[in-house]
Amino acid sequence: MINLIGLSTGLACALLIYLWVNDEMNVDKFHEHDSQLHQVMLNLNINKEILTRGRTPVPLADALIEEMPEVEYAVTVNDFFNWRSDKGVLSFGNHDVAAVGLHASKDYFHVFSYPLIQGNKDQVLTDRNGIVISESLAKKIFQTTENVIGKTVNWNHISYKETFQVKGVFKDIPTNSTAQFDVVFNIQLLKDYDQWADRWVGNSAQTYLVLNKETDISEFNKKIENIIETKAPNVKDSKLFLQQYSSKYLNNQYENGKITGGRIDYVYLFIVIALFILLIACVNFINLSTAKASLRMKEIGVKKTIGASRSNLIIQLLSQSILLSFLALVLAFFMVGLFLPQFNFITEKQLSIDFQPELIFSVIGLTLFTGIIAGFYPAIYLSGFKPANILKNKFHISFGEQWLRKGLVVFQFAMSVVFIVGLMVVHQQIKLTQTKNMGYDRNNIISFQWKETLYDQWSGLGEDKTNDQFYAFTEELKKIPGVVSTTNMYGNLLTKVYGQSGVTWEGKEESTSFKSPIVGYDFLQTMNMELIAGRTFSKKHNDDYTKVILNEAAVKMIGFENPIGKIINVNGQDEIIGVVKDFHYGSLYNSIDPLIFRFDPNGGHFMTKINAGSEQATIASVRDLYRKFHAANPFEFTFMDDDYQAIYESESKVAALLKYFSGLATLISCLGLFGLAMFTAERRKKEIGIRKVLGSSVFGIVKMLTSDFTKTVIVAICISIPISYLMAQKWLDNFAYNITLTWWLFFIPALLVLLIAWATVGLQTVKAASVNPVESLKDE
């Protein structure tokens, strides 16, 4: 039963990890042209640092399809400028449905395999006012997917409001697609509403290519590398290259223009964890099999005496091991079914056991591997004894065999310590991200998007294009009881802090790039940022976009001793009116870069600070006010603190999974140690009986038996600590700001493992030491 539990637990862990890894590895792999489908990436050389981006000029796709014979299809995609919003409201009759949209050129459904239920993929995106909607969106807005071609719908979005005609319906996007959207618009709309979009100097789109199968990617990269500069000579230091579309999900981190990893690191991590847990379970099998070897010695001796060869015995013993592995597999499937809902909750996936040929062959192969690995050594060990020695009871355990078993236990507990250290380090780093002073206060701040269209904001409101509705909403928002202050900006302080290139100042003719968020009134006050010099943006001073505020890092970089009142060329001749103390924007992965706050009171991303304790009533009042101005648009908000935690979602998932896997690894290791204790107690049964007859106490015998195990576990701890230190430090190097690896992060796991080992061995040794000497010493 112990063998069965150990193997089934190891197999269950491996199966769960297999389901997760298989799902991760198959993201975006369903496209028909997967091997030929690539995204054009852009390397920008800024301040002697290469920044890699996935956005390229809108005209690029057309240029590549015309000039490069290797290109079968090229498509331009834009997800509604992203910095405003990718969501809008689609209306038909009395039905108003929020939907995520994107712009795409005519060959979109040739490049990507999103099957059309209705419509022709050659024609659905040829009409400027034609749209393609998802199956579920069609059901929501029309209550059917049949006969919807030609129906007219209204679209209300922050970018524009227009009437469109349905040209096609596509099947709902699968969950293993990184692109998730409800409606596709013609790329011409982007060009009509953004005068800068269709120019080579802008990066308003993603470009995707389907290449001929025989295309040499490295040679093709050389051909397209400088194409932007040939089209726009003023654009310097921009180099193009390709990345396979389906690889981007797992390999999305770049450093100086080279891929340095991404989610693939976690895939590799959990593959290693699965293998180690399986090996720990196999070690248990070996220890328990050899521990009980004496019970089978005479069986082996008799079989050898009557003619059984060693190969016959090896096959028999391996067959028993493999049979036990398949019995463990049955139990493992039961355990997977039991724990899969919780596993899905932690990983936020929808994994299921789908008995496809790939899964069946993988599971059978894994089980055979486990059975062979677990049974190989016991089979060789048991079949190697000479029959005469077995039947005369003259076999002994060699020095090498003793050290092999101890080495296996060292391996088990070393892995347990590494898992537990990893768990503690991840938790401490996450705790740092939650408690570190970021230089601003994100507590009790709700974020939401102003959904009125730019057309509505700017049409018919006078030459200065002011927005009475927008400002009226802002003023009434400030008057709501419970609202402490409110501000607005373009982009997002946590996820989308925009950059500004071409910045110069006196004594610096070479242009420089800065992080440069565009914010409105009361931004510093609402975020509780510390102003260390000058003032903030103010109506009292009639501030406009020619006024800027710098952080300390920017002042240090520029070199102004007294920056207030100095001129810097950002959008022209801009006056520095304030200096804010350095703060962390985005995540702790990034260091604090030089930053320039630009001013514009029309940003659509609102951040409103509310009084603690009055959240429900205040949010209800904000919702009512929002509906007053946006009857057709739902009020969607998030707490800024929750948005911040979401940045570290991957680390939180890893910590949660490590908690379970480290516990299971330790549990399985203890089963192995229990097996070794059984082995030792069995071998030293007569010695224990003699010692008791000569006056040894139970405590003395327990101490004697546990001393060897204690030494073994201490050796495991000594080996595991430097390994876990190096692994933890490498992971922490991903963060610009991380915890210090102090001694207690290693001492606590080591002590915990040692105490667990003592408890495990103690149960068996106390039992052995308590046996009546008469039972121990009598012969057969």
Tab-separated table of N, CA, C and O in Angstrom, residues 420-421 424 743-755:
chain	number	residue	atom	x	y	z
A	420	ILE	N	10.938	23.578	-0.684
A	420	ILE	CA	10.439	24.417	0.414
A	420	ILE	C	11.138	25.775	0.421
A	420	ILE	O	10.504	26.813	0.644
A	421	VAL	N	12.449	25.787	0.158
A	421	VAL	CA	13.159	27.070	0.057
A	421	VAL	C	12.572	27.905	-1.077
A	421	VAL	O	12.320	29.103	-0.920
A	424	MET	N	9.329	29.480	-0.001
A	424	MET	CA	9.497	30.604	0.921
A	424	MET	C	10.042	31.841	0.211
A	424	MET	O	9.610	32.967	0.481
A	743	TRP	N	19.685	34.024	6.153
A	743	TRP	CA	19.969	32.655	6.627
A	743	TRP	C	18.708	31.880	6.985
A	743	TRP	O	18.607	30.673	6.762
A	744	TRP	N	17.691	32.584	7.529
A	744	TRP	CA	16.514	31.864	8.012
A	744	TRP	C	15.667	31.296	6.874
A	744	TRP	O	14.882	30.353	7.080
A	745	LEU	N	15.815	31.825	5.647
A	745	LEU	CA	15.100	31.257	4.503
A	745	LEU	C	15.572	29.841	4.191
A	745	LEU	O	14.866	29.070	3.530
A	746	PHE	N	16.773	29.498	4.664
A	746	PHE	CA	17.310	28.150	4.455
A	746	PHE	C	17.261	27.333	5.746
A	746	PHE	O	17.100	26.107	5.686
A	747	PHE	N	17.395	28.012	6.880
A	747	PHE	CA	17.396	27.293	8.168
A	747	PHE	C	16.017	26.684	8.461
A	747	PHE	O	15.923	25.521	8.898
A	748	ILE	N	14.952	27.458	8.231
A	748	ILE	CA	13.605	26.960	8.543
A	748	ILE	C	13.243	25.730	7.705
A	748	ILE	O	12.790	24.717	8.254
A	749	PRO	N	13.442	25.733	6.372
A	749	PRO	CA	13.162	24.501	5.617
A	749	PRO	C	14.015	23.319	6.067
A	749	PRO	O	13.519	22.191	6.147
A	750	ALA	N	15.311	23.597	6.366
A	750	ALA	CA	16.186	22.507	6.810
A	750	ALA	C	15.690	21.914	8.122
A	750	ALA	O	15.613	20.685	8.283
A	751	LEU	N	15.338	22.784	9.086
A	751	LEU	CA	14.851	22.301	10.383
A	751	LEU	C	13.523	21.561	10.218
A	751	LEU	O	13.301	20.517	10.844
A	752	LEU	N	12.658	22.081	9.373
A	752	LEU	CA	11.367	21.446	9.145
A	752	LEU	C	11.545	20.042	8.578
A	752	LEU	O	10.908	19.083	9.051
A	753	VAL	N	12.407	19.911	7.584
A	753	VAL	CA	12.650	18.598	6.980
A	753	VAL	C	13.267	17.644	7.995
A	753	VAL	O	12.918	16.457	8.059
A	754	LEU	N	14.184	18.146	8.810
A	754	LEU	CA	14.821	17.301	9.826
A	754	LEU	C	13.806	16.806	10.855
A	754	LEU	O	13.810	15.625	11.238
A	755	LEU	N	12.916	17.696	11.311
A	755	LEU	CA	11.887	17.301	12.274
A	755	LEU	C	10.932	16.266	11.675
A	755	LEU	O	10.541	15.298	12.341
